[in-house]
Coordinates of C-alpha atoms in Angstrom, one line a residue:
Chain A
X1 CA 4.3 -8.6 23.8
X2 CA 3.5 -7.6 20.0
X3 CA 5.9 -6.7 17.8
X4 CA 5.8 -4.6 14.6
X5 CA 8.1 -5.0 11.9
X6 CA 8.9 -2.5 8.3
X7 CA 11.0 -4.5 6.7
X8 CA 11.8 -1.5 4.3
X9 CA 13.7 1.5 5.8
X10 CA 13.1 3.7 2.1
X11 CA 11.6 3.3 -0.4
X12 CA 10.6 5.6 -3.8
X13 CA 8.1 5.6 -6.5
X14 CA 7.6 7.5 -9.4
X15 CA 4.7 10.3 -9.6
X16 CA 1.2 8.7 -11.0
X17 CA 2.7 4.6 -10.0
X18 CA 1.8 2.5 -7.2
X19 CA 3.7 1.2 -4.6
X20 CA 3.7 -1.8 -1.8
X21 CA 4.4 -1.2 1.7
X22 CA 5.2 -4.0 3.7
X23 CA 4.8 -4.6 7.8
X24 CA 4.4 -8.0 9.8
X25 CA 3.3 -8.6 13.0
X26 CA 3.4 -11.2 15.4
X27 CA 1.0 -11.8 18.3
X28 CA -0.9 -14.0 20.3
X29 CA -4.3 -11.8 20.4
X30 CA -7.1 -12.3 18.5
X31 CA -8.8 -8.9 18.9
X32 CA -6.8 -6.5 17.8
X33 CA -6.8 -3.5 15.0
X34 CA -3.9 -2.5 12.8
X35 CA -3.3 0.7 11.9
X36 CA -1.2 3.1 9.2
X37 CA -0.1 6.1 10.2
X38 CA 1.5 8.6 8.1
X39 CA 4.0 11.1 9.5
X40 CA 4.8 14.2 6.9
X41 CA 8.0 16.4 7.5
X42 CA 5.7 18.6 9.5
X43 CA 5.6 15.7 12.0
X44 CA 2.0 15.2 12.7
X45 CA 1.2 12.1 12.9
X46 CA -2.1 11.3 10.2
X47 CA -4.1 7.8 10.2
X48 CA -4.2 6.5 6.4
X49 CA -6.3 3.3 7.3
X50 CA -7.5 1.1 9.6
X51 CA -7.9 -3.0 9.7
X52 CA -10.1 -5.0 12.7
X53 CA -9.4 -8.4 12.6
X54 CA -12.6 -9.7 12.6
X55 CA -12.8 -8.4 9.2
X56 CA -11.7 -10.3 6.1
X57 CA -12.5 -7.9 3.7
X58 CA -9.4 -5.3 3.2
X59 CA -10.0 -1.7 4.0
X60 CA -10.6 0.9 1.3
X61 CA -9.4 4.7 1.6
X62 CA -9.9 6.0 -2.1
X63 CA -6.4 5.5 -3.2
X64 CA -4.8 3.6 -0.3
X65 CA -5.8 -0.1 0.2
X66 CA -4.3 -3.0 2.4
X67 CA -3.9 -6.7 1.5
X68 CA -4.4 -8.2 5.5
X69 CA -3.8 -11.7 5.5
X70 CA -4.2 -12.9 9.4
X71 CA -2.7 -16.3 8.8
X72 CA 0.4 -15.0 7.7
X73 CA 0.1 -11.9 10.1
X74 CA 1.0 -9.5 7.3
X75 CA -0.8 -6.4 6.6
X76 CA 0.8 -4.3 3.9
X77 CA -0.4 -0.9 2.9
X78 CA -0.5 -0.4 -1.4
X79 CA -1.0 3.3 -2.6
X80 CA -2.2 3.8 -6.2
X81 CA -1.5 7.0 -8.6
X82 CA 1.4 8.1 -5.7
X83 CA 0.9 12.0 -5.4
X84 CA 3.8 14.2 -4.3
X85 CA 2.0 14.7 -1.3
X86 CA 2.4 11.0 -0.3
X87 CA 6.3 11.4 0.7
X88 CA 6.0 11.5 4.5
X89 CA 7.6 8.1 6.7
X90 CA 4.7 5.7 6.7
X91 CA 4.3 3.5 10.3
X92 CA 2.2 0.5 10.8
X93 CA 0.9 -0.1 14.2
X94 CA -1.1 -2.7 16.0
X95 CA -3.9 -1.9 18.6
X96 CA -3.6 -4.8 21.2
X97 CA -7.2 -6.0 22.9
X98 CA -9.0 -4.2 19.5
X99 CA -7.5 -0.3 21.3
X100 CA -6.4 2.3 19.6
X101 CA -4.2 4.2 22.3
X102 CA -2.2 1.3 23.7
X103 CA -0.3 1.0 20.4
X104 CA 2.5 -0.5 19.0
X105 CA 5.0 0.7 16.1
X106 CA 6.8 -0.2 13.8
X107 CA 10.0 1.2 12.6
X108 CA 8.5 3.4 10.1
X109 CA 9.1 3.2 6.5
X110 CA 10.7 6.6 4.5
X111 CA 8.5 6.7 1.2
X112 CA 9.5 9.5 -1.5
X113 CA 7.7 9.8 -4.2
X114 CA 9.5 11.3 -7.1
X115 CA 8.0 13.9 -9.6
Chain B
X1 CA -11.9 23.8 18.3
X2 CA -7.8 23.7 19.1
X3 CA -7.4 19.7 19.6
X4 CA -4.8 18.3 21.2
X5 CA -2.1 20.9 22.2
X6 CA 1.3 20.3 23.8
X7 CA 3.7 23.1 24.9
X8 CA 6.3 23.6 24.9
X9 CA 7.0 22.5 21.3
X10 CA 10.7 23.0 21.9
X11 CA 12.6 22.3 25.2
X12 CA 16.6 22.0 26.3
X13 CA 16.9 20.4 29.5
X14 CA 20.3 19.8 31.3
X15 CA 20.8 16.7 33.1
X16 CA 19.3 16.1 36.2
X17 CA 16.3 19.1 35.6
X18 CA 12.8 18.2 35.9
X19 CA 10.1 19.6 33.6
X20 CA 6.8 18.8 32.9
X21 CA 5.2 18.4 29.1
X22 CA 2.1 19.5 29.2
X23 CA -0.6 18.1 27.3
X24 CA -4.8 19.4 26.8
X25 CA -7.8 18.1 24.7
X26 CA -10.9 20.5 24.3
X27 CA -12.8 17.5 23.2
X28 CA -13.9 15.9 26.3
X29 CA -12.0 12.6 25.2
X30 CA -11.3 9.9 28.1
X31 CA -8.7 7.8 26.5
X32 CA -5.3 9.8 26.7
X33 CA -1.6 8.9 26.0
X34 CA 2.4 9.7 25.7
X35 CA 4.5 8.1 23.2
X36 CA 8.3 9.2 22.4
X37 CA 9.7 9.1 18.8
X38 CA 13.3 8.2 18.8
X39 CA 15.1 8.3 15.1
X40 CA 14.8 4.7 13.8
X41 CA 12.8 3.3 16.8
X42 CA 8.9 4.5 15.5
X43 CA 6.7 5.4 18.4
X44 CA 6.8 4.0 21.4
X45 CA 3.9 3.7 24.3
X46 CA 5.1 5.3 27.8
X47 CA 2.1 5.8 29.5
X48 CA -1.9 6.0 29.3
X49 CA -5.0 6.7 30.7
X50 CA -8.7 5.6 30.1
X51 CA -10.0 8.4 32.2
X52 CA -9.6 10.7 34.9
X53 CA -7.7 9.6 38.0
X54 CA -7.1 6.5 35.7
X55 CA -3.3 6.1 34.7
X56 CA -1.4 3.0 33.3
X57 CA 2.5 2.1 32.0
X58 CA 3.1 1.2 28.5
X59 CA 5.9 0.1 27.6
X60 CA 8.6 2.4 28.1
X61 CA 7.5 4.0 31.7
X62 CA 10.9 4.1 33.4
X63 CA 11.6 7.7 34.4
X64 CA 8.6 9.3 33.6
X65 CA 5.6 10.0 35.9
X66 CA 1.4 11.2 34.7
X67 CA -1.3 11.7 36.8
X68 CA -4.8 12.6 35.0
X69 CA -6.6 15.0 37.5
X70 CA -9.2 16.5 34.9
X71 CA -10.6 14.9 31.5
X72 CA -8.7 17.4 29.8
X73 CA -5.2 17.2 30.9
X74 CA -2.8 15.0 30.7
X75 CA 1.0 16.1 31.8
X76 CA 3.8 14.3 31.4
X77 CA 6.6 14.4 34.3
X78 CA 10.7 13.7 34.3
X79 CA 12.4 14.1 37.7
X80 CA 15.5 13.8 36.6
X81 CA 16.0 14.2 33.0
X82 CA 18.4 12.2 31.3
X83 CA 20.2 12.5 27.8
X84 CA 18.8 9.1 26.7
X85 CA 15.2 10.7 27.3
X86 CA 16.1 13.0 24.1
X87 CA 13.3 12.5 22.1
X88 CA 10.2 13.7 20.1
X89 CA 7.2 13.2 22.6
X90 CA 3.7 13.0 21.5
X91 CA 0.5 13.1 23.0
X92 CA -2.6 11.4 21.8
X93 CA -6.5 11.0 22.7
X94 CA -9.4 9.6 21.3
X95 CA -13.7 9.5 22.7
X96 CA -13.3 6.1 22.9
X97 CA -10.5 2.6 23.0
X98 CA -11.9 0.7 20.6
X99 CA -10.2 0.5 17.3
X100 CA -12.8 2.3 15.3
X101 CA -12.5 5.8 16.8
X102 CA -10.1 8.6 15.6
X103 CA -6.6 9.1 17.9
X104 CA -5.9 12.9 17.6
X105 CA -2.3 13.3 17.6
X106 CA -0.7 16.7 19.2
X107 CA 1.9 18.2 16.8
X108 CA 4.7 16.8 19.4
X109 CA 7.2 18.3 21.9
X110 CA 11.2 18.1 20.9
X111 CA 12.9 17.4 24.1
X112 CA 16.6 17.5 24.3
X113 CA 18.9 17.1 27.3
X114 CA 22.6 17.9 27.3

C-alpha cells in the first residue's frame, strides 16, 4: 500500500513571498501520478497540479511549480507571489497504476497567507 | 451543466439508522468514487467504480455498501450508522482513470451520527 506523508501541519507566508510545500511518498509502483489538491474554507476540493512519473521535467501552473525528484520519492509543491486567495489546506495525493480516482492522501497541509 | 451533486449536504443520523448519500454526474463520466474526510486524516478512498454495474473497495470499505446501476449515479449506503462514520463524504468522477483527466469533486456531504 502507498502512503502519503505532509510533514507540515501549518504553515504561513507573507503576501507577494513564496513558499515550499513539502510531501513524500513511498511506493513500490512505477506508474503512478501525483497530484495537489487544494481545499478552500468552502470545502471544494480544487486540483493545483499534476506530476506522471514518466516525466522528469517538473510541472508548470503559472505560479505554482513542483520540484519531483522520483529517487528520493519527494514531490513538493512551491507557490510564487502567494495571493490571499492561496490560504486554503493544501493535500498531496498519489494516483496508484497512473489513476486518478483510486487516490491516496496525505494529511493535508493548513497554508495562510498573511496580508 | 450542474456537475457532480451530492445531497443531502447536511445529515444527523442516530446510531443504528441507515441512509443513503446520494451522488449524480450530468457528464456521462465512467470513473466514479467516495472518499470521507476526517479532521487530520486527509481523504480517504472507500469505494469506486470504473463503470456501470462495476464497483470496487478502497481502502476504507468496512460499513459502507455502492452499487452503480446507471452511468450517472453513484449512491453511497450505511446500514447501520455508526458515530465513528462522522465524517465529511465526497464524491468524485472523471471521463477517464488515467492521470491526465480532470476528477470533478462534489461540494461534499457532512454526515454526523450521535
Amino acid at each position: 500500500a502507498q502512503t502519503v506523508t505532509q510533514s507540515q501541519p501549518e504553515m504561513s507566508v507573507q503576501e507577494a513571498e513564496t513558499v515550499t510545500l513539502s510531501c513524500t511518498y513511498d511506493t513500490s509502483e512505477n506508474n503512478y501520478y501525483l497530484f495537489w489538491y487544494k481545499q478552500p474554507p468552502s470545502r471544494q476540493m480544487i486540483l493545483v497540479i499534476r506530476q506522471e512519473a514518466y516525466k522528469q521535467q517538473n510541472a508548470t501552473e503559472n505560479r505554482f511549480s513542483v520540484n519531483f525528484q522520483k529517487a528520493a520519492k519527494s514531490f513538493s509543491l512551491k507557490i510564487s507571489d502567494s495571493q490571499l486567495g492561496d490560504t486554503a489546506m493544501y493535500f498531496c495525493a498519489f494516483g496508484s497504476g497512473g489513476s486518478n480516482y483510486k487516490l491516496t492522501f496525505g494529511k493535508g497541509t493548513l497554508l495562510t497567507v498573511n496580508p | 451543466n450542474a456537475g457532480v451533486t451530492q445531497t443531502p449536504k447536511f445529515q444527523v443520523l442516530k446510531t443504528g439508522q441507515s441512509m443513503t448519500l446520494q451522488c449524480a454526474q450530468d457528464m456521462n463520466h465512467e470513473y466514479m468514487s467516495w472518499y470521507r474526510q476526517d479532521p487530520g486524516m486527509g481523504l480517504r478512498l472507500i469505494h469506486y467504480s470504473v463503470g456501470a454495474g462495476i464497483t470496487d473497495q478502497g481502502e476504507v470499505p468496512n460499513g459502507y455498501n455502492v452499487s452503480r446501476s446507471t452511468t450517472e449515479d453513484f449512491p453511497l449506503r450505511l446500514l447501520s450508522a455508526a458515530p465513528s462514520q462522522t465524517s465529511v463524504y465526497f464524491c468524485a468522477s472523471s471521463y477517464s482513470g488515467r492521470g491526465h483527466a480532470p476528477l470533478h469533486f462534489g461540494n461534499g456531504t457532512r454526515l454526523t451520527v450521535t
